[in-house]
mmCIF file of C-alpha atoms in Angstrom:
data_model
loop_
_atom_site.group_PDB
_atom_site.id
_atom_site.type_symbol
_atom_site.label_atom_id
_atom_site.label_comp_id
_atom_site.label_asym_id
_atom_site.label_seq_id
_atom_site.Cartn_x
_atom_site.Cartn_y
_atom_site.Cartn_z
ATOM 1 C CA MET A 235 -2.912 -19.197 -40.640
ATOM 2 C CA THR A 236 -1.224 -17.947 -37.513
ATOM 3 C CA GLU A 237 2.313 -19.349 -37.307
ATOM 4 C CA GLY A 238 3.290 -20.362 -34.346
ATOM 5 C CA VAL A 239 6.230 -22.900 -32.042
ATOM 6 C CA SER A 240 5.700 -25.423 -30.095
ATOM 7 C CA ASN A 241 6.105 -25.144 -26.118
ATOM 8 C CA TYR A 242 10.209 -26.482 -26.079
ATOM 9 C CA GLN A 243 10.845 -24.448 -29.069
ATOM 10 C CA ILE A 244 9.271 -21.599 -26.473
ATOM 11 C CA PHE A 245 11.737 -23.123 -23.944
ATOM 12 C CA CYS A 246 14.387 -23.184 -26.249
ATOM 13 C CA ILE A 247 13.504 -19.401 -27.834
ATOM 14 C CA LEU A 248 13.679 -17.504 -24.711
ATOM 15 C CA PHE A 249 16.454 -19.497 -23.155
ATOM 16 C CA LEU A 250 19.447 -19.265 -25.966
ATOM 17 C CA GLY A 251 17.261 -15.572 -26.507
ATOM 18 C CA ILE A 252 18.069 -14.361 -23.093
ATOM 19 C CA ALA A 253 21.337 -16.476 -22.099
ATOM 20 C CA GLY A 254 23.149 -16.241 -25.207
ATOM 21 C CA PHE A 255 24.153 -12.706 -25.163
ATOM 22 C CA SER A 256 25.352 -12.379 -21.651
ATOM 23 C CA LEU A 257 28.026 -15.095 -20.613
ATOM 24 C CA MET A 258 31.452 -13.041 -22.365
ATOM 25 C CA GLY A 259 31.178 -10.659 -19.887
ATOM 26 C CA LEU A 260 28.957 -12.161 -16.601
ATOM 27 C CA PRO A 261 32.328 -13.491 -14.854
ATOM 28 C CA LYS A 262 33.756 -10.115 -14.483
ATOM 29 C CA VAL A 263 30.448 -8.520 -13.221
ATOM 30 C CA ILE A 264 29.754 -10.815 -11.056
ATOM 31 C CA ALA A 265 33.576 -11.294 -9.107
ATOM 32 C CA GLU A 266 33.501 -6.991 -9.627
ATOM 33 C CA HIS A 267 30.760 -6.347 -7.520
ATOM 34 C CA MET A 268 29.838 -9.815 -5.543
ATOM 35 C CA GLY A 269 32.274 -11.817 -5.655
ATOM 36 C CA THR A 270 32.796 -15.752 -5.021
ATOM 37 C CA GLY A 271 28.102 -15.663 -3.185
ATOM 38 C CA GLY A 272 27.608 -13.847 -6.857
ATOM 39 C CA TRP A 273 25.356 -17.214 -7.042
ATOM 40 C CA VAL A 274 23.132 -15.890 -4.247
ATOM 41 C CA SER A 275 21.940 -12.582 -6.190
ATOM 42 C CA ILE A 276 21.564 -14.845 -9.269
ATOM 43 C CA ILE A 277 19.171 -16.924 -7.828
ATOM 44 C CA LEU A 278 17.449 -13.951 -6.557
ATOM 45 C CA THR A 279 17.027 -12.475 -9.367
ATOM 46 C CA ALA A 280 15.892 -15.776 -11.518
ATOM 47 C CA VAL A 281 12.832 -15.836 -8.740
ATOM 48 C CA ILE A 282 11.275 -12.391 -9.525
ATOM 49 C CA PHE A 283 12.072 -13.127 -13.172
ATOM 50 C CA THR A 284 9.715 -16.536 -12.661
ATOM 51 C CA GLY A 285 7.374 -13.949 -11.912
ATOM 52 C CA VAL A 286 7.690 -11.863 -14.709
ATOM 53 C CA ALA A 287 8.145 -14.540 -17.061
ATOM 54 C CA TYR A 288 4.752 -16.657 -16.162
ATOM 55 C CA LEU A 289 3.064 -12.731 -15.825
ATOM 56 C CA HIS A 290 4.600 -12.987 -20.431
ATOM 57 C CA ALA A 291 3.172 -16.523 -20.716
ATOM 58 C CA TYR A 292 -0.128 -15.457 -18.813
ATOM 59 C CA LEU A 293 -0.920 -12.907 -20.821
ATOM 60 C CA ALA A 294 -0.436 -15.482 -24.444
ATOM 61 C CA TYR A 295 -2.014 -18.203 -23.190
ATOM 62 C CA ASN A 296 -5.362 -16.260 -22.638
ATOM 63 C CA ASN A 297 -5.101 -14.595 -25.867
ATOM 64 C CA LYS A 298 -4.691 -17.718 -28.151
ATOM 65 C CA ASP A 299 -3.394 -17.291 -31.870
ATOM 66 C CA LYS A 300 -2.752 -12.949 -30.668
ATOM 67 C CA VAL A 301 0.624 -11.553 -30.868
ATOM 68 C CA PHE A 302 0.429 -8.146 -28.441
ATOM 69 C CA PHE A 303 -0.167 -5.787 -30.662
ATOM 70 C CA ASP A 304 -3.430 -7.685 -31.884
ATOM 71 C CA TYR A 305 -4.794 -8.632 -28.452
ATOM 72 C CA SER A 306 -3.520 -5.524 -26.344
ATOM 73 C CA LYS A 307 -6.206 -3.538 -28.922
ATOM 74 C CA LYS A 308 -9.139 -4.775 -27.295
ATOM 75 C CA LEU A 309 -7.958 -4.414 -24.133
ATOM 76 C CA ILE A 310 -6.088 -0.921 -23.042
ATOM 77 C CA GLY A 311 -7.193 0.478 -26.793
ATOM 78 C CA SER A 312 -5.705 1.646 -30.748
ATOM 79 C CA PHE A 313 -4.062 4.404 -29.242
ATOM 80 C CA LEU A 314 -1.632 3.182 -26.316
ATOM 81 C CA THR A 315 -1.384 -0.281 -28.391
ATOM 82 C CA PHE A 316 0.840 2.013 -30.729
ATOM 83 C CA PHE A 317 1.980 3.613 -28.315
ATOM 84 C CA PHE A 318 3.484 0.258 -26.304
ATOM 85 C CA SER A 319 4.129 -1.131 -29.709
ATOM 86 C CA ILE A 320 6.625 1.900 -30.252
ATOM 87 C CA ILE A 321 8.650 1.409 -27.471
ATOM 88 C CA TYR A 322 8.703 -2.568 -27.715
ATOM 89 C CA MET A 323 10.199 -1.489 -31.465
ATOM 90 C CA LEU A 324 12.309 0.750 -30.255
ATOM 91 C CA TYR A 325 14.028 -1.070 -28.076
ATOM 92 C CA SER A 326 14.485 -4.577 -29.246
ATOM 93 C CA PHE A 327 15.966 -2.077 -32.466
ATOM 94 C CA ALA A 328 18.737 -0.740 -29.967
ATOM 95 C CA ALA A 329 19.922 -4.556 -28.504
ATOM 96 C CA PHE A 330 19.764 -5.716 -31.808
ATOM 97 C CA THR A 331 21.931 -2.598 -32.905
ATOM 98 C CA LEU A 332 24.130 -2.854 -29.855
ATOM 99 C CA MET A 333 24.627 -5.832 -29.399
ATOM 100 C CA ASN A 334 25.826 -6.271 -33.016
ATOM 101 C CA ARG A 335 28.720 -3.907 -32.897
ATOM 102 C CA LEU A 336 29.436 -4.886 -29.390
ATOM 103 C CA VAL A 337 29.908 -8.668 -30.589
ATOM 104 C CA ALA A 338 31.863 -7.755 -33.311
ATOM 105 C CA ASP A 339 33.592 -5.744 -31.344
ATOM 106 C CA ILE A 340 34.700 -8.868 -29.131
ATOM 107 C CA ILE A 341 35.101 -10.982 -32.702
ATOM 108 C CA MET A 342 37.249 -8.913 -33.409
ATOM 109 C CA LYS A 343 39.594 -8.359 -30.899
ATOM 110 C CA ILE A 344 39.503 -12.266 -30.612
ATOM 111 C CA LEU A 345 39.957 -13.823 -33.585
ATOM 112 C CA LEU A 346 40.330 -11.125 -36.119
ATOM 113 C CA PRO A 347 42.441 -8.158 -34.741
ATOM 114 C CA ASN A 348 42.783 -6.892 -38.416
ATOM 115 C CA THR A 349 39.981 -6.381 -39.448
ATOM 116 C CA PRO A 350 37.634 -3.241 -39.641
ATOM 117 C CA ILE A 351 34.826 -3.538 -37.171
ATOM 118 C CA TRP A 352 32.236 -2.925 -40.754
ATOM 119 C CA ALA A 353 33.837 -6.119 -42.601
ATOM 120 C CA ILE A 354 32.629 -8.509 -39.156
ATOM 121 C CA LEU A 355 29.206 -6.889 -39.195
ATOM 122 C CA LEU A 356 28.139 -7.169 -42.772
ATOM 123 C CA PRO A 357 28.317 -11.201 -42.361
ATOM 124 C CA MET A 358 26.567 -10.695 -38.989
ATOM 125 C CA VAL A 359 23.891 -8.619 -40.609
ATOM 126 C CA LEU A 360 23.197 -10.875 -43.507
ATOM 127 C CA VAL A 361 22.909 -13.831 -41.886
ATOM 128 C CA VAL A 362 20.737 -12.816 -39.083
ATOM 129 C CA TYR A 363 18.275 -11.297 -42.048
ATOM 130 C CA PHE A 364 18.158 -14.441 -43.659
ATOM 131 C CA ALA A 365 17.345 -16.676 -40.458
ATOM 132 C CA VAL A 366 14.844 -13.549 -39.431
ATOM 133 C CA THR A 367 13.213 -13.500 -42.925
ATOM 134 C CA ARG A 368 12.869 -17.550 -42.817
ATOM 135 C CA GLY A 369 9.409 -17.124 -40.638
ATOM 136 C CA LEU A 370 8.621 -17.869 -36.845
ATOM 137 C CA SER A 371 8.069 -21.288 -37.346
ATOM 138 C CA ASN A 372 11.730 -21.922 -39.391
ATOM 139 C CA ILE A 373 13.447 -19.899 -36.497
ATOM 140 C CA GLY A 374 11.793 -22.405 -33.849
ATOM 141 C CA ARG A 375 13.450 -24.894 -35.865
ATOM 142 C CA LEU A 376 16.409 -23.333 -35.591
ATOM 143 C CA PHE A 377 16.677 -22.776 -31.772
ATOM 144 C CA GLU A 378 15.324 -26.828 -31.054
ATOM 145 C CA VAL A 379 19.028 -28.110 -33.357
ATOM 146 C CA THR A 380 20.915 -24.398 -31.390
ATOM 147 C CA PHE A 381 19.808 -25.959 -27.946
ATOM 148 C CA PHE A 382 20.615 -29.310 -28.879
ATOM 149 C CA ILE A 383 23.734 -28.332 -29.528
ATOM 150 C CA VAL A 384 25.014 -25.127 -27.402
ATOM 151 C CA LEU A 385 23.933 -26.957 -24.429
ATOM 152 C CA PRO A 386 25.946 -29.729 -24.120
ATOM 153 C CA THR A 387 29.063 -28.184 -25.299
ATOM 154 C CA MET A 388 28.369 -25.750 -23.156
ATOM 155 C CA PHE A 389 27.748 -28.355 -20.277
ATOM 156 C CA PHE A 390 31.737 -30.413 -21.341
ATOM 157 C CA ILE A 391 33.824 -27.353 -22.069
ATOM 158 C CA HIS A 392 33.308 -26.363 -18.386
ATOM 159 C CA LEU A 393 33.636 -29.790 -16.544
ATOM 160 C CA ILE A 394 36.511 -29.827 -18.370
ATOM 161 C CA MET A 395 37.235 -26.323 -16.465
ATOM 162 C CA PHE A 396 36.538 -27.914 -12.868
ATOM 163 C CA THR A 397 38.580 -30.669 -13.651
ATOM 164 C CA GLN A 398 41.774 -28.584 -13.978
ATOM 165 C CA GLY A 399 40.480 -25.563 -11.140
ATOM 166 C CA GLU A 400 41.376 -24.832 -7.726
ATOM 167 C CA TYR A 401 38.531 -25.449 -5.373
ATOM 168 C CA VAL A 402 40.334 -22.670 -3.639
ATOM 169 C CA ASN A 403 39.176 -20.428 -6.032
ATOM 170 C CA ILE A 404 35.998 -20.719 -5.681
ATOM 171 C CA GLN A 405 35.714 -19.970 -1.610
ATOM 172 C CA PRO A 406 33.277 -18.554 0.467
ATOM 173 C CA PHE A 407 30.739 -19.872 -1.593
ATOM 174 C CA PHE A 408 28.869 -17.331 0.685
ATOM 175 C CA ASN A 409 29.750 -14.750 2.962
ATOM 176 C CA ALA A 410 26.239 -13.630 5.482
ATOM 177 C CA SER A 411 28.428 -10.674 5.961
ATOM 178 C CA LYS A 412 28.076 -9.715 2.524
ATOM 179 C CA ILE A 413 24.041 -10.334 2.114
ATOM 180 C CA PRO A 414 23.791 -6.672 2.027
ATOM 181 C CA ASP A 415 26.119 -6.927 -1.034
ATOM 182 C CA TYR A 416 24.207 -9.558 -2.529
ATOM 183 C CA ILE A 417 21.297 -7.686 -2.385
ATOM 184 C CA LYS A 418 22.585 -4.450 -4.419
ATOM 185 C CA GLY A 419 24.015 -7.094 -7.176
ATOM 186 C CA LEU A 420 20.915 -7.398 -8.511
ATOM 187 C CA GLN A 421 20.910 -4.176 -10.255
ATOM 188 C CA TYR A 422 23.655 -6.012 -12.031
ATOM 189 C CA THR A 423 21.983 -9.782 -12.436
ATOM 190 C CA ILE A 424 19.071 -7.760 -14.302
ATOM 191 C CA ILE A 425 20.555 -7.327 -17.249
ATOM 192 C CA PRO A 426 21.157 -11.265 -17.951
ATOM 193 C CA PHE A 427 17.945 -11.967 -17.175
ATOM 194 C CA ILE A 428 15.247 -9.644 -19.427
ATOM 195 C CA GLY A 429 14.110 -11.138 -22.393
ATOM 196 C CA PHE A 430 10.669 -12.274 -21.180
ATOM 197 C CA GLU A 431 8.946 -10.070 -23.722
ATOM 198 C CA LEU A 432 10.485 -11.682 -26.390
ATOM 199 C CA LEU A 433 6.840 -13.560 -25.918
ATOM 200 C CA THR A 434 4.980 -10.516 -27.038
ATOM 201 C CA VAL A 435 5.878 -11.783 -30.313
ATOM 202 C CA ILE A 436 5.230 -15.683 -29.867
ATOM 203 C CA PRO A 437 1.568 -16.102 -30.090
ATOM 204 C CA VAL A 438 0.490 -19.519 -28.471
ATOM 205 C CA THR A 439 -1.274 -21.113 -30.447
ATOM 206 C CA LYS A 440 -4.140 -24.307 -30.249
ATOM 207 C CA SER A 441 -1.403 -26.518 -29.777
ATOM 208 C CA ASN A 442 0.796 -25.113 -27.016
ATOM 209 C CA ASN A 443 -1.612 -26.729 -23.760
ATOM 210 C CA LYS A 444 -1.163 -25.855 -19.887
ATOM 211 C CA ARG A 445 2.156 -27.063 -19.803
ATOM 212 C CA LEU A 446 3.311 -24.207 -21.834
ATOM 213 C CA TYR A 447 3.058 -22.866 -18.253
ATOM 214 C CA ARG A 448 6.000 -25.205 -16.743
ATOM 215 C CA TYR A 449 8.501 -24.889 -20.196
ATOM 216 C CA VAL A 450 8.261 -20.716 -19.725
ATOM 217 C CA THR A 451 8.835 -20.451 -15.527
ATOM 218 C CA LEU A 452 11.114 -22.833 -15.706
ATOM 219 C CA THR A 453 13.767 -20.985 -18.518
ATOM 220 C CA PRO A 454 14.460 -17.895 -15.583
ATOM 221 C CA LEU A 455 16.324 -21.403 -13.574
ATOM 222 C CA ALA A 456 17.918 -23.254 -15.772
ATOM 223 C CA ILE A 457 19.070 -19.518 -17.216
ATOM 224 C CA ALA A 458 21.025 -19.142 -13.023
ATOM 225 C CA SER A 459 21.765 -22.958 -13.389
ATOM 226 C CA LEU A 460 23.696 -22.285 -16.322
ATOM 227 C CA TYR A 461 25.125 -19.208 -14.899
ATOM 228 C CA ILE A 462 26.088 -20.166 -11.638
ATOM 229 C CA TYR A 463 27.317 -23.669 -13.430
ATOM 230 C CA LEU A 464 30.128 -21.147 -15.740
ATOM 231 C CA LEU A 465 30.887 -18.822 -13.341
ATOM 232 C CA GLU A 466 31.950 -21.378 -11.082
ATOM 233 C CA SER A 467 34.141 -22.933 -13.570
ATOM 234 C CA VAL A 468 35.226 -19.804 -14.374
ATOM 235 C CA PHE A 469 35.991 -18.905 -10.906
ATOM 236 C CA SER A 470 37.937 -22.023 -10.425
ATOM 237 C CA ILE A 471 40.468 -21.222 -12.647
ATOM 238 C CA VAL A 472 40.849 -17.498 -12.502
ATOM 239 C CA ASN A 473 40.270 -16.162 -9.280
ATOM 240 C CA THR A 474 38.104 -13.416 -8.596
ATOM 241 C CA ASN A 475 40.857 -10.565 -7.594
ATOM 242 C CA GLU A 476 42.595 -10.821 -10.820
ATOM 243 C CA ILE A 477 39.326 -11.622 -13.052
ATOM 244 C CA VAL A 478 38.054 -8.192 -12.846
ATOM 245 C CA TYR A 479 40.454 -6.982 -15.288
ATOM 246 C CA TYR A 480 38.985 -8.658 -18.182
ATOM 247 C CA LYS A 481 36.097 -7.958 -19.837
ATOM 248 C CA ASP A 482 36.201 -11.135 -22.250
ATOM 249 C CA ALA A 483 36.905 -13.084 -18.542
ATOM 250 C CA LEU A 484 34.837 -15.989 -19.555
ATOM 251 C CA ALA A 485 37.685 -16.652 -23.035
ATOM 252 C CA VAL A 486 40.492 -16.003 -20.606
ATOM 253 C CA ALA A 487 39.663 -18.675 -18.616
ATOM 254 C CA ILE A 488 38.803 -20.865 -21.145
ATOM 255 C CA ARG A 489 42.283 -20.622 -22.875
ATOM 256 C CA ARG A 490 44.049 -21.070 -20.003
ATOM 257 C CA ILE A 491 42.828 -25.454 -20.466
ATOM 258 C CA ASP A 492 44.581 -27.696 -21.640
ATOM 259 C CA ALA A 493 42.457 -31.116 -22.556
ATOM 260 C CA PRO A 494 45.522 -33.095 -23.967
ATOM 261 C CA PHE A 495 43.497 -36.198 -24.194
ATOM 262 C CA LEU A 496 41.072 -34.892 -26.807
ATOM 263 C CA GLN A 497 44.237 -34.380 -29.411
ATOM 264 C CA PHE A 498 43.774 -31.629 -32.003
ATOM 265 C CA LEU A 499 40.650 -29.898 -29.402
ATOM 266 C CA ARG A 500 43.405 -30.141 -26.713
ATOM 267 C CA ARG A 501 42.671 -25.929 -27.279
ATOM 268 C CA LEU A 502 39.483 -25.671 -26.133
ATOM 269 C CA ASP A 503 39.435 -22.305 -27.126
ATOM 270 C CA SER A 504 38.356 -22.613 -30.969
ATOM 271 C CA LEU A 505 35.322 -24.690 -30.089
ATOM 272 C CA PHE A 506 33.876 -22.254 -27.080
ATOM 273 C CA PHE A 507 34.608 -19.279 -29.669
ATOM 274 C CA LEU A 508 32.362 -21.315 -31.917
ATOM 275 C CA ILE A 509 29.828 -21.984 -29.791
ATOM 276 C CA TRP A 510 29.613 -18.493 -28.228
ATOM 277 C CA VAL A 511 28.774 -17.251 -31.797
ATOM 278 C CA LEU A 512 26.216 -19.762 -32.910
ATOM 279 C CA SER A 513 24.719 -19.209 -29.387
ATOM 280 C CA VAL A 514 24.922 -15.267 -29.458
ATOM 281 C CA PHE A 515 23.838 -15.709 -33.005
ATOM 282 C CA SER A 516 20.556 -16.822 -31.593
ATOM 283 C CA THR A 517 20.097 -14.436 -29.265
ATOM 284 C CA LEU A 518 20.513 -11.651 -32.470
ATOM 285 C CA VAL A 519 17.808 -13.853 -34.248
ATOM 286 C CA ILE A 520 15.352 -13.789 -31.968
ATOM 287 C CA ILE A 521 15.764 -9.960 -30.834
ATOM 288 C CA SER A 522 15.470 -8.818 -34.635
ATOM 289 C CA TYR A 523 12.249 -10.531 -35.578
ATOM 290 C CA THR A 524 10.700 -8.638 -32.376
ATOM 291 C CA THR A 525 12.037 -4.977 -34.373
ATOM 292 C CA VAL A 526 10.356 -6.500 -37.904
ATOM 293 C CA THR A 527 7.164 -8.251 -36.403
ATOM 294 C CA TYR A 528 6.278 -4.769 -34.590
ATOM 295 C CA THR A 529 7.104 -2.257 -37.158
ATOM 296 C CA ARG A 530 5.436 -4.158 -39.608
ATOM 297 C CA LYS A 531 2.295 -4.688 -36.918
ATOM 298 C CA ILE A 532 2.380 -0.513 -36.369
ATOM 299 C CA THR A 533 2.763 0.327 -40.383
ATOM 300 C CA GLY A 534 0.040 -2.614 -41.006
ATOM 301 C CA SER A 535 2.814 -3.839 -43.966
ATOM 302 C CA ASN A 536 4.109 -7.168 -44.372
ATOM 303 C CA ARG A 537 6.212 -6.006 -47.075
ATOM 304 C CA GLY A 538 9.715 -8.082 -47.393
ATOM 305 C CA ILE A 539 11.426 -4.087 -47.792
ATOM 306 C CA ILE A 540 10.677 -3.963 -44.199
ATOM 307 C CA PRO A 541 13.093 -5.623 -42.902
ATOM 308 C CA PHE A 542 15.706 -4.592 -45.266
ATOM 309 C CA ILE A 543 15.397 -1.230 -44.085
ATOM 310 C CA ILE A 544 15.801 -2.627 -40.588
ATOM 311 C CA PHE A 545 19.279 -4.558 -41.055
ATOM 312 C CA THR A 546 20.641 -2.079 -43.333
ATOM 313 C CA ALA A 547 19.560 1.361 -40.844
ATOM 314 C CA SER A 548 21.310 -1.484 -37.704
ATOM 315 C CA PHE A 549 24.844 -2.031 -39.845
ATOM 316 C CA PHE A 550 24.932 1.550 -40.229
ATOM 317 C CA ILE A 551 24.081 2.707 -36.665
ATOM 318 C CA GLY A 552 26.646 0.195 -35.876
ATOM 319 C CA ILE A 553 29.625 1.226 -37.263
ATOM 320 C CA MET A 554 28.931 4.744 -37.023
ATOM 321 C CA ILE A 555 29.862 3.804 -32.884
ATOM 322 C CA PRO A 556 33.325 4.328 -32.651
ATOM 323 C CA GLU A 557 34.292 2.104 -29.064
ATOM 324 C CA TYR A 558 33.244 -0.182 -27.372
ATOM 325 C CA ASP A 559 33.540 1.682 -24.203
ATOM 326 C CA GLN A 560 30.539 3.660 -25.812
ATOM 327 C CA ALA A 561 28.361 0.882 -26.819
ATOM 328 C CA GLU A 562 28.447 -0.880 -24.321
ATOM 329 C CA LYS A 563 27.405 2.185 -21.681
ATOM 330 C CA MET A 564 24.615 2.424 -24.021
ATOM 331 C CA PHE A 565 23.721 -1.280 -23.496
ATOM 332 C CA ASP A 566 24.236 -1.168 -19.910
ATOM 333 C CA TYR A 567 22.350 2.796 -19.713
ATOM 334 C CA ILE A 568 19.214 1.274 -21.903
ATOM 335 C CA PHE A 569 18.413 -1.955 -19.823
ATOM 336 C CA THR A 570 19.367 -1.073 -16.261
ATOM 337 C CA TYR A 571 17.096 1.935 -16.163
ATOM 338 C CA PHE A 572 14.253 1.131 -19.582
ATOM 339 C CA GLY A 573 14.829 -2.706 -18.886
ATOM 340 C CA VAL A 574 11.688 -3.253 -17.012
ATOM 341 C CA ILE A 575 9.379 -0.713 -19.283
ATOM 342 C CA PRO A 576 8.607 -3.657 -21.518
ATOM 343 C CA ALA A 577 9.508 -6.325 -19.798
ATOM 344 C CA LEU A 578 7.124 -5.380 -16.364
ATOM 345 C CA ILE A 579 5.416 -2.287 -16.567
ATOM 346 C CA ILE A 580 3.239 -2.708 -19.590
ATOM 347 C CA PRO A 581 1.942 -6.462 -19.107
ATOM 348 C CA LEU A 582 1.115 -5.449 -15.558
ATOM 349 C CA ILE A 583 -1.245 -2.566 -17.468
ATOM 350 C CA VAL A 584 -2.579 -5.169 -19.573
ATOM 351 C CA LEU A 585 -2.965 -7.764 -17.456
ATOM 352 C CA THR A 586 -4.654 -5.091 -15.186
ATOM 353 C CA ALA A 587 -7.089 -4.170 -18.117
ATOM 354 C CA MET A 588 -7.632 -7.840 -19.241
ATOM 355 C CA LYS A 589 -8.481 -8.779 -15.349
ATOM 356 C CA VAL A 590 -10.861 -5.595 -15.174
ATOM 357 C CA LYS A 591 -12.859 -6.292 -18.460
ATOM 358 C CA LYS A 592 -13.157 -9.909 -17.213
ATOM 359 C CA ASN A 593 -14.449 -8.693 -13.751
ATOM 360 C CA ASP A 594 -17.121 -6.034 -16.092
ATOM 361 C CA VAL A 595 -18.294 -9.590 -18.550
ATOM 362 C CA LYS A 596 -19.040 -11.269 -15.023
ATOM 363 C CA LYS A 597 -21.150 -8.218 -13.487
ATOM 364 C CA ILE A 598 -23.336 -8.705 -16.216
#
């Protein structure tokens, strides 16, 4: 029996899997390259990725009870299937390893300054490992609960930020003379939307009806709404001229908030870090699950040793990267220049093959 998740759980997986990691550094990137009008670039990127999301949803829905590795064999042959699957495996492994290293470094600098990086990485890897080995159905339930906790809490925190921010800091909303900058800025807003290739390891079952398209295609717009809401609240506290100097701009802005009416929670940074770690944990879970799934498909083995090997390798590679800046450069390079291959090019090749085969059947 195919292990599946509901339409709503797929939405939660995509939302947290894509948006969870990008929140911390996004304000600096937008302020540096686009300014207060960066919301335009975010909306344009969301529109583009609505098409990408639909493409992945279409392939999954028309090949029910199968993941990419299974249905692509009939469409493009075993050789290309193995080749593309190896790309997906290496891509997701690199994403998981680099994200883990970056998150561990942020936690060390903000919360645990005197802790060695391996001591932060190890518990992170172990917790994610446990979640991944529980299976897709349990991951779906985990994301459903996490989404219910993370989103309302973020909305509440950033609402308080708006009440204490300065309206002048988020002006001008739009500057017509900077339209070329908004368009150029798409290269910086692509990474925060990459991740719809996660659908290649989530089988659509008979319980998933056509509303799946609605849930999946609304995800980029929902993510864009979160990004814009977050950006404007941060910019209202820390203006764009100052924010470019902080890699953890979101954390800097939240530290400046004081909410006396919340009593012991008047300092919101502790609550924020808890929610941020929870959202990042979700991202790491689904990306590592992708790596494990492709590795099992490629090797033809479901043995439990495979996740152990993957997580062990990720841990040791993570501690071998000496500095945060190096990990960040590697991450940006991989996802800027190679992210389009698993996100768009491979599914387009498979879609073309599927359409050709359907036309051949009709002619017969």
